[in-house]
Amino acid sequence: MTLPTADTRVTYPAGALVSTGTVLHVETVGDRVAVVLDETACHPVDAAWPDQPADQATIGFGDDGTEVTVLDCVVGATDGTELYLGDAVPVKKGTEGWAFLAVHLIAGDAMTAAGAIEGATARIEVDAATRHALSAGHTGCHLASLALNAALADDWRKEVVLDTLGAPDFDALACESSRIAPHASTDRYRIGKSLRRKGFDPAALDDLEALGARIRETLDGWLDSGATVRIDRDGDGLTDRRRWHCELPGGPAVLACGGTHAASLTEFSSIAVWLEREEVDGAVVLSMVSTVVPAG
Ligand SMILES: [Zn+2]
C-alpha cells in the first residue's frame, strides 16, 4: 500500500469536466472504496469549510473498465502512513509532511469489476449540468455576500477589517456557515456579543425589507456590467491558493475560494435574495438565501 506524497492535481478550478489520471491508491473504507488519483476534474467537498458540495461524476478504469458512479468525493489527507477522510483529517492544510487529496468513493462491490487497481489509468467525467448549476450558485453567493457588506457599511461604529471592495467585512466577521446548492446559496450570520463589541449595530437588521432592497440594487448594477469571472491560482495542487476574481464596475473583487464558478455575470439574468432573522440563544442570526436565475 502506497500513499501519495503530493497534493492531488485538480483541474476543476479552470472549469474542467473530464480528466484522465493514474490511480495512486485504493483502500477499502467500510462498504466503500477510496480511490486517489494523481489528477482529477472532480470537485471534492471539504469538511473544513463544506460550502460547495462534491461534484456528481463517474470514474472508468483502464481501457475497457466499466464506468462506476462516484458516490462521494471528499478532501482527505495523509502523512504517508494512513489516509484520513473528511473531518477525521487531524491537521490543517499546509502542514509539513502532509499531502491533501481528492478522494473518490465508489461502492465496494464495484471495485473488482471496474478494475480499480493502483497504476491503472482512470477517467473522470463530471455531470456538466449539476456542475454548471453549482458554479452559478457559488458565484451568486460571493456577489450576494459582497452586496450585503456594502448594504451594511454604515452600521459599524468602529473600524474593522474591510472586504475586497472596501466595505466593512460583515461576511467574514459574522458568517457561521455557507452552503452552495444548484443555482442557490444559503449563508447564516451570527450577531452575538463579539460582533457587537466590534462595533456592529444589530438594529441594522430591523428593517430587512429595506436591507434586501439595497442588496438587490447593488446586485442588479453588477449584473448589468456583465463582469467577467476567473479563478487565479498559485499552482495545480489541491491546497494551492486560489482566488475568485470578478471585474466589478467599482474595481476587481478578489476572494480566497476553492470552488468553481460561472465565467461571466452575463450568464445570469437576475439574483434574488431572501433575508430572515431569528433569535438564537440571545444572538441574532441572519439567514440570506440567494437564487441565481440563468439568462434565457
Ligand atoms: Zn467561494
Tab-separated table of C-alpha atoms and ligand atoms in Angstrom:
chain	number	residue	atom	x	y	z
A	1	MET	CA	0.000	0.000	0.000
A	2	THR	CA	1.495	3.281	-1.082
A	3	LEU	CA	0.152	6.673	-0.236
A	4	PRO	CA	0.740	9.831	-2.268
A	5	THR	CA	3.339	12.310	-1.063
A	6	ALA	CA	1.990	15.296	-3.011
A	7	ASP	CA	-1.392	17.010	-3.234
A	8	THR	CA	-3.826	15.817	-5.900
A	9	ARG	CA	-3.581	17.971	-9.030
A	10	VAL	CA	-7.016	19.492	-9.590
A	11	THR	CA	-8.330	20.798	-12.904
A	12	TYR	CA	-11.873	21.873	-11.898
A	13	PRO	CA	-10.765	25.427	-10.978
A	14	ALA	CA	-10.146	26.017	-14.702
A	15	GLY	CA	-13.567	24.562	-15.483
A	16	ALA	CA	-12.519	21.037	-16.497
A	17	LEU	CA	-15.281	18.412	-16.509
A	18	VAL	CA	-13.221	15.468	-17.767
A	19	SER	CA	-9.780	14.279	-16.688
A	20	THR	CA	-7.533	11.289	-17.168
A	21	GLY	CA	-5.217	10.308	-14.345
A	22	THR	CA	-3.410	7.408	-12.755
A	23	VAL	CA	-4.696	5.510	-9.723
A	24	LEU	CA	-2.214	6.146	-6.911
A	25	HIS	CA	-4.038	4.496	-4.047
A	26	VAL	CA	-7.027	2.228	-3.435
A	27	GLU	CA	-8.295	1.480	0.045
A	28	THR	CA	-11.430	-0.084	1.497
A	29	VAL	CA	-13.339	2.259	3.803
A	30	GLY	CA	-16.336	0.474	5.324
A	31	ASP	CA	-18.564	-0.643	2.448
A	32	ARG	CA	-16.923	1.797	0.080
A	33	VAL	CA	-13.584	2.029	-1.652
A	34	ALA	CA	-11.466	5.160	-1.594
A	35	VAL	CA	-9.713	5.885	-4.892
A	36	VAL	CA	-6.972	8.508	-5.113
A	37	LEU	CA	-5.708	9.720	-8.479
A	38	ASP	CA	-2.749	11.925	-9.354
A	39	GLU	CA	-5.109	14.305	-11.155
A	40	THR	CA	-8.868	14.870	-11.141
A	41	ALA	CA	-11.561	17.166	-12.508
A	42	CYS	CA	-13.924	16.148	-9.669
A	43	HIS	CA	-14.524	18.836	-7.031
A	44	PRO	CA	-14.366	17.280	-3.538
A	45	VAL	CA	-16.344	18.582	-0.555
A	46	ASP	CA	-14.041	19.997	2.112
A	47	ALA	CA	-15.105	19.135	5.676
A	48	ALA	CA	-13.109	22.122	6.997
A	49	TRP	CA	-15.418	24.551	5.126
A	50	PRO	CA	-18.068	22.494	3.309
A	51	ASP	CA	-19.550	25.306	1.221
A	52	GLN	CA	-19.611	23.667	-2.231
A	53	PRO	CA	-20.758	20.033	-2.359
A	54	ALA	CA	-18.918	17.301	-4.237
A	55	ASP	CA	-19.376	17.001	-7.977
A	56	GLN	CA	-21.543	14.224	-9.373
A	57	ALA	CA	-19.221	12.115	-11.502
A	58	THR	CA	-18.352	8.727	-12.918
A	59	ILE	CA	-14.978	7.036	-12.995
A	60	GLY	CA	-13.780	4.447	-15.521
A	61	PHE	CA	-10.604	2.397	-15.115
A	62	GLY	CA	-8.212	1.149	-17.797
A	63	ASP	CA	-9.090	0.993	-21.479
A	64	ASP	CA	-12.214	-1.123	-21.162
A	65	GLY	CA	-13.146	-0.905	-17.476
A	66	THR	CA	-16.784	-0.262	-16.733
A	67	GLU	CA	-17.756	3.152	-15.561
A	68	VAL	CA	-18.874	3.356	-11.954
A	69	THR	CA	-20.572	6.138	-10.046
A	70	VAL	CA	-18.502	8.291	-7.747
A	71	LEU	CA	-20.764	8.131	-4.654
A	72	ASP	CA	-18.924	10.955	-2.948
A	73	CYS	CA	-15.712	12.919	-3.359
A	74	VAL	CA	-14.118	14.296	-0.189
A	75	VAL	CA	-10.958	16.086	0.833
A	76	GLY	CA	-8.624	13.664	2.592
A	77	ALA	CA	-5.050	13.853	3.820
A	78	THR	CA	-2.142	11.558	4.517
A	79	ASP	CA	1.190	11.703	6.323
A	80	GLY	CA	2.339	8.680	4.316
A	81	THR	CA	1.247	6.107	6.895
A	82	GLU	CA	-2.533	6.437	6.909
A	83	LEU	CA	-5.328	8.006	4.861
A	84	TYR	CA	-7.720	10.307	6.741
A	85	LEU	CA	-11.022	11.388	5.223
A	86	GLY	CA	-13.221	14.429	5.774
A	87	ASP	CA	-13.473	15.675	9.342
A	88	ALA	CA	-11.126	12.901	10.502
A	89	VAL	CA	-8.206	14.831	8.942
A	90	PRO	CA	-6.221	15.804	12.076
A	91	VAL	CA	-4.134	18.669	10.627
A	92	LYS	CA	-4.634	21.954	8.836
A	93	LYS	CA	-3.868	22.390	5.146
A	94	GLY	CA	-0.232	23.248	4.577
A	95	THR	CA	1.055	21.162	7.487
A	96	GLU	CA	4.601	19.989	6.743
A	97	GLY	CA	4.800	16.354	5.690
A	98	TRP	CA	1.136	16.019	4.739
A	99	ALA	CA	-0.440	15.656	1.309
A	100	PHE	CA	-4.047	16.736	0.741
A	101	LEU	CA	-6.065	14.618	-1.649
A	102	ALA	CA	-9.325	14.492	-3.562
A	103	VAL	CA	-10.667	11.074	-2.548
A	104	HIS	CA	-13.280	9.449	-4.779
A	105	LEU	CA	-15.543	6.976	-3.005
A	106	ILE	CA	-17.099	4.158	-5.013
A	107	ALA	CA	-19.196	1.177	-3.931
A	108	GLY	CA	-17.079	-1.655	-2.535
A	109	ASP	CA	-18.654	-4.284	-4.771
A	110	ALA	CA	-17.966	-2.136	-7.820
A	111	MET	CA	-14.201	-2.137	-7.353
A	112	THR	CA	-13.201	-5.554	-8.651
A	113	ALA	CA	-15.469	-5.420	-11.670
A	114	ALA	CA	-14.291	-1.932	-12.504
A	115	GLY	CA	-10.591	-2.738	-12.273
A	116	ALA	CA	-9.670	-0.104	-9.714
A	117	ILE	CA	-6.063	-1.047	-9.072
A	118	GLU	CA	-3.046	1.095	-8.322
A	119	GLY	CA	-1.250	2.078	-11.512
A	120	ALA	CA	-4.367	1.854	-13.692
A	121	THR	CA	-5.494	4.836	-15.695
A	122	ALA	CA	-8.737	6.408	-14.577
A	123	ARG	CA	-11.068	8.679	-16.494
A	124	ILE	CA	-13.262	11.078	-14.548
A	125	GLU	CA	-16.380	12.520	-16.110
A	126	VAL	CA	-18.289	15.150	-14.138
A	127	ASP	CA	-22.011	15.773	-14.681
A	128	ALA	CA	-21.927	19.064	-16.563
A	129	ALA	CA	-25.415	20.327	-15.738
A	130	THR	CA	-25.004	19.915	-11.979
A	131	ARG	CA	-21.513	21.478	-12.016
A	132	HIS	CA	-22.798	24.405	-14.052
A	133	ALA	CA	-25.645	24.976	-11.584
A	134	LEU	CA	-23.325	24.763	-8.569
A	135	SER	CA	-20.860	27.169	-10.210
A	136	ALA	CA	-23.690	29.648	-10.773
A	137	GLY	CA	-24.836	29.254	-7.161
A	138	HIS	CA	-21.287	29.816	-5.896
A	139	THR	CA	-20.745	32.975	-7.945
A	140	GLY	CA	-24.134	34.263	-6.776
A	141	CYS	CA	-23.125	33.517	-3.180
A	142	HIS	CA	-19.970	35.658	-3.400
A	143	LEU	CA	-21.833	38.521	-5.065
A	144	ALA	CA	-24.664	38.431	-2.509
A	145	SER	CA	-22.252	38.495	0.438
A	146	LEU	CA	-20.323	41.441	-1.043
A	147	ALA	CA	-23.610	43.255	-1.692
A	148	LEU	CA	-24.627	42.532	1.930
A	149	ASN	CA	-21.338	44.022	3.175
A	150	ALA	CA	-21.988	47.142	1.090
A	151	ALA	CA	-25.576	47.447	2.350
A	152	LEU	CA	-24.384	47.298	5.991
A	153	ALA	CA	-21.349	49.565	5.502
A	154	ASP	CA	-22.815	52.441	7.571
A	155	ASP	CA	-23.835	50.260	10.504
A	156	TRP	CA	-20.420	49.946	12.164
A	157	ARG	CA	-19.290	52.243	14.982
A	158	LYS	CA	-15.682	51.030	14.956
A	159	GLU	CA	-13.112	50.289	12.289
A	160	VAL	CA	-12.979	46.641	11.311
A	161	VAL	CA	-11.347	44.583	8.574
A	162	LEU	CA	-12.513	45.674	5.111
A	163	ASP	CA	-13.610	43.437	2.264
A	164	THR	CA	-12.139	43.377	-1.227
A	165	LEU	CA	-14.321	46.344	-2.277
A	166	GLY	CA	-13.506	48.457	0.786
A	167	ALA	CA	-16.645	47.872	2.875
A	168	PRO	CA	-16.503	46.581	6.468
A	169	ASP	CA	-16.354	42.809	6.058
A	170	PHE	CA	-19.584	41.726	7.792
A	171	ASP	CA	-19.458	38.476	5.804
A	172	ALA	CA	-16.005	37.472	7.078
A	173	LEU	CA	-16.713	38.568	10.665
A	174	ALA	CA	-20.189	37.105	11.126
A	175	CYS	CA	-20.554	34.168	8.711
A	176	GLU	CA	-21.281	30.920	10.535
A	177	SER	CA	-21.909	28.695	7.555
A	178	SER	CA	-22.207	28.949	3.803
A	179	ARG	CA	-23.857	26.314	1.624
A	180	ILE	CA	-23.896	26.253	-2.152
A	181	ALA	CA	-26.720	24.467	-3.982
A	182	PRO	CA	-27.643	24.310	-7.689
A	183	HIS	CA	-28.335	27.964	-8.662
A	184	ALA	CA	-28.603	28.925	-4.989
A	185	SER	CA	-26.779	29.515	-1.734
A	186	THR	CA	-27.613	29.942	1.951
A	187	ASP	CA	-25.417	31.943	4.299
A	188	ARG	CA	-26.002	32.154	8.042
A	189	TYR	CA	-24.638	35.085	10.024
A	190	ARG	CA	-24.464	35.287	13.792
A	191	ILE	CA	-24.603	38.646	15.517
A	192	GLY	CA	-23.637	37.910	19.098
A	193	LYS	CA	-21.659	39.710	21.792
A	194	SER	CA	-18.355	39.615	19.946
A	195	LEU	CA	-19.729	41.254	16.807
A	196	ARG	CA	-21.418	43.942	18.931
A	197	ARG	CA	-18.093	44.570	20.669
A	198	LYS	CA	-16.511	45.035	17.248
A	199	GLY	CA	-18.991	47.872	16.759
A	200	PHE	CA	-21.764	46.338	14.672
A	201	ASP	CA	-25.222	47.723	15.416
A	202	PRO	CA	-27.779	44.869	15.242
A	203	ALA	CA	-30.542	47.454	14.682
A	204	ALA	CA	-29.252	47.420	11.091
A	205	LEU	CA	-31.201	44.183	10.715
A	206	ASP	CA	-34.526	45.565	11.993
A	207	ASP	CA	-35.792	46.520	8.543
A	208	LEU	CA	-34.963	43.531	6.366
A	209	GLU	CA	-37.128	44.775	3.525
A	210	ALA	CA	-35.036	47.929	3.143
A	211	LEU	CA	-31.816	45.944	3.553
A	212	GLY	CA	-32.921	43.453	0.892
A	213	ALA	CA	-33.799	46.289	-1.487
A	214	ARG	CA	-30.305	47.810	-1.116
A	215	ILE	CA	-28.688	44.405	-1.750
A	216	ARG	CA	-30.785	43.812	-4.864
A	217	GLU	CA	-29.970	47.258	-6.218
A	218	THR	CA	-26.253	46.561	-5.893
A	219	LEU	CA	-26.614	43.115	-7.461
A	220	ASP	CA	-28.631	44.460	-10.395
A	221	GLY	CA	-25.888	47.000	-11.130
A	222	TRP	CA	-23.233	44.318	-11.031
A	223	LEU	CA	-25.204	42.016	-13.332
A	224	ASP	CA	-25.761	44.892	-15.776
A	225	SER	CA	-21.982	45.286	-16.032
A	226	GLY	CA	-21.620	41.732	-17.389
A	227	ALA	CA	-18.387	41.394	-15.413
A	228	THR	CA	-16.077	38.501	-16.209
A	229	VAL	CA	-15.128	35.955	-13.534
A	230	ARG	CA	-11.974	33.870	-13.351
A	231	ILE	CA	-10.056	31.788	-10.844
A	232	ASP	CA	-6.416	32.717	-10.260
A	233	ARG	CA	-4.251	30.011	-8.715
A	234	ASP	CA	-0.758	29.654	-7.363
A	235	GLY	CA	-0.477	26.065	-8.649
A	236	ASP	CA	-2.413	22.919	-9.586
A	237	GLY	CA	-2.271	21.271	-6.152
A	238	LEU	CA	-5.465	20.835	-4.135
A	239	THR	CA	-4.226	23.189	-1.383
A	240	ASP	CA	-2.525	25.738	-3.624
A	241	ARG	CA	-4.155	29.104	-3.005
A	242	ARG	CA	-6.915	30.061	-5.412
A	243	ARG	CA	-8.732	33.344	-5.736
A	244	TRP	CA	-12.088	34.245	-7.252
A	245	HIS	CA	-11.586	37.337	-9.393
A	246	CYS	CA	-14.576	39.321	-10.655
A	247	GLU	CA	-14.142	42.550	-12.656
A	248	LEU	CA	-16.900	44.577	-10.989
A	249	PRO	CA	-17.558	48.200	-12.062
A	250	GLY	CA	-16.067	49.596	-8.820
A	251	GLY	CA	-12.865	47.624	-9.297
A	252	PRO	CA	-11.908	43.959	-9.205
A	253	ALA	CA	-13.334	41.857	-6.377
A	254	VAL	CA	-10.932	39.170	-5.197
A	255	LEU	CA	-11.813	36.470	-2.658
A	256	ALA	CA	-9.971	33.359	-1.497
A	257	CYS	CA	-12.035	30.466	-2.850
A	258	GLY	CA	-11.542	26.785	-3.608
A	259	GLY	CA	-14.751	26.272	-5.568
A	260	THR	CA	-15.968	26.509	-9.147
A	261	HIS	CA	-17.648	29.493	-10.763
A	262	ALA	CA	-19.522	30.941	-13.700
A	263	ALA	CA	-17.266	32.570	-16.305
A	264	SER	CA	-19.222	35.798	-16.568
A	265	LEU	CA	-22.158	37.606	-14.972
A	266	THR	CA	-23.788	37.652	-18.418
A	267	GLU	CA	-24.777	34.036	-17.591
A	268	PHE	CA	-27.338	35.396	-15.100
A	269	SER	CA	-30.486	37.387	-15.719
A	270	SER	CA	-31.024	38.125	-12.022
A	271	ILE	CA	-30.059	37.189	-8.479
A	272	ALA	CA	-32.899	37.111	-5.964
A	273	VAL	CA	-32.147	37.456	-2.262
A	274	TRP	CA	-34.290	36.485	0.760
A	275	LEU	CA	-33.409	37.592	4.269
A	276	GLU	CA	-34.698	36.175	7.516
A	277	ARG	CA	-33.748	36.900	11.110
A	278	GLU	CA	-34.251	34.871	14.248
A	279	GLU	CA	-33.068	34.960	17.846
A	280	VAL	CA	-30.911	32.006	18.883
A	281	ASP	CA	-29.506	31.880	22.439
A	282	GLY	CA	-29.566	35.656	22.810
A	283	ALA	CA	-27.849	36.234	19.466
A	284	VAL	CA	-29.422	37.456	16.250
A	285	VAL	CA	-28.998	35.004	13.382
A	286	LEU	CA	-29.458	36.346	9.869
A	287	SER	CA	-30.052	33.913	7.020
A	288	MET	CA	-29.539	35.040	3.456
A	289	VAL	CA	-30.695	32.827	0.605
A	290	SER	CA	-29.673	33.855	-2.888
A	291	THR	CA	-31.083	32.342	-6.041
A	292	VAL	CA	-29.495	32.822	-9.434
A	293	VAL	CA	-31.751	32.969	-12.475
A	294	PRO	CA	-29.831	31.888	-15.572
A	295	ALA	CA	-30.000	34.142	-18.635
A	296	GLY	CA	-32.619	32.792	-21.043
B	1	ZN	ZN	-16.121	30.621	-2.692
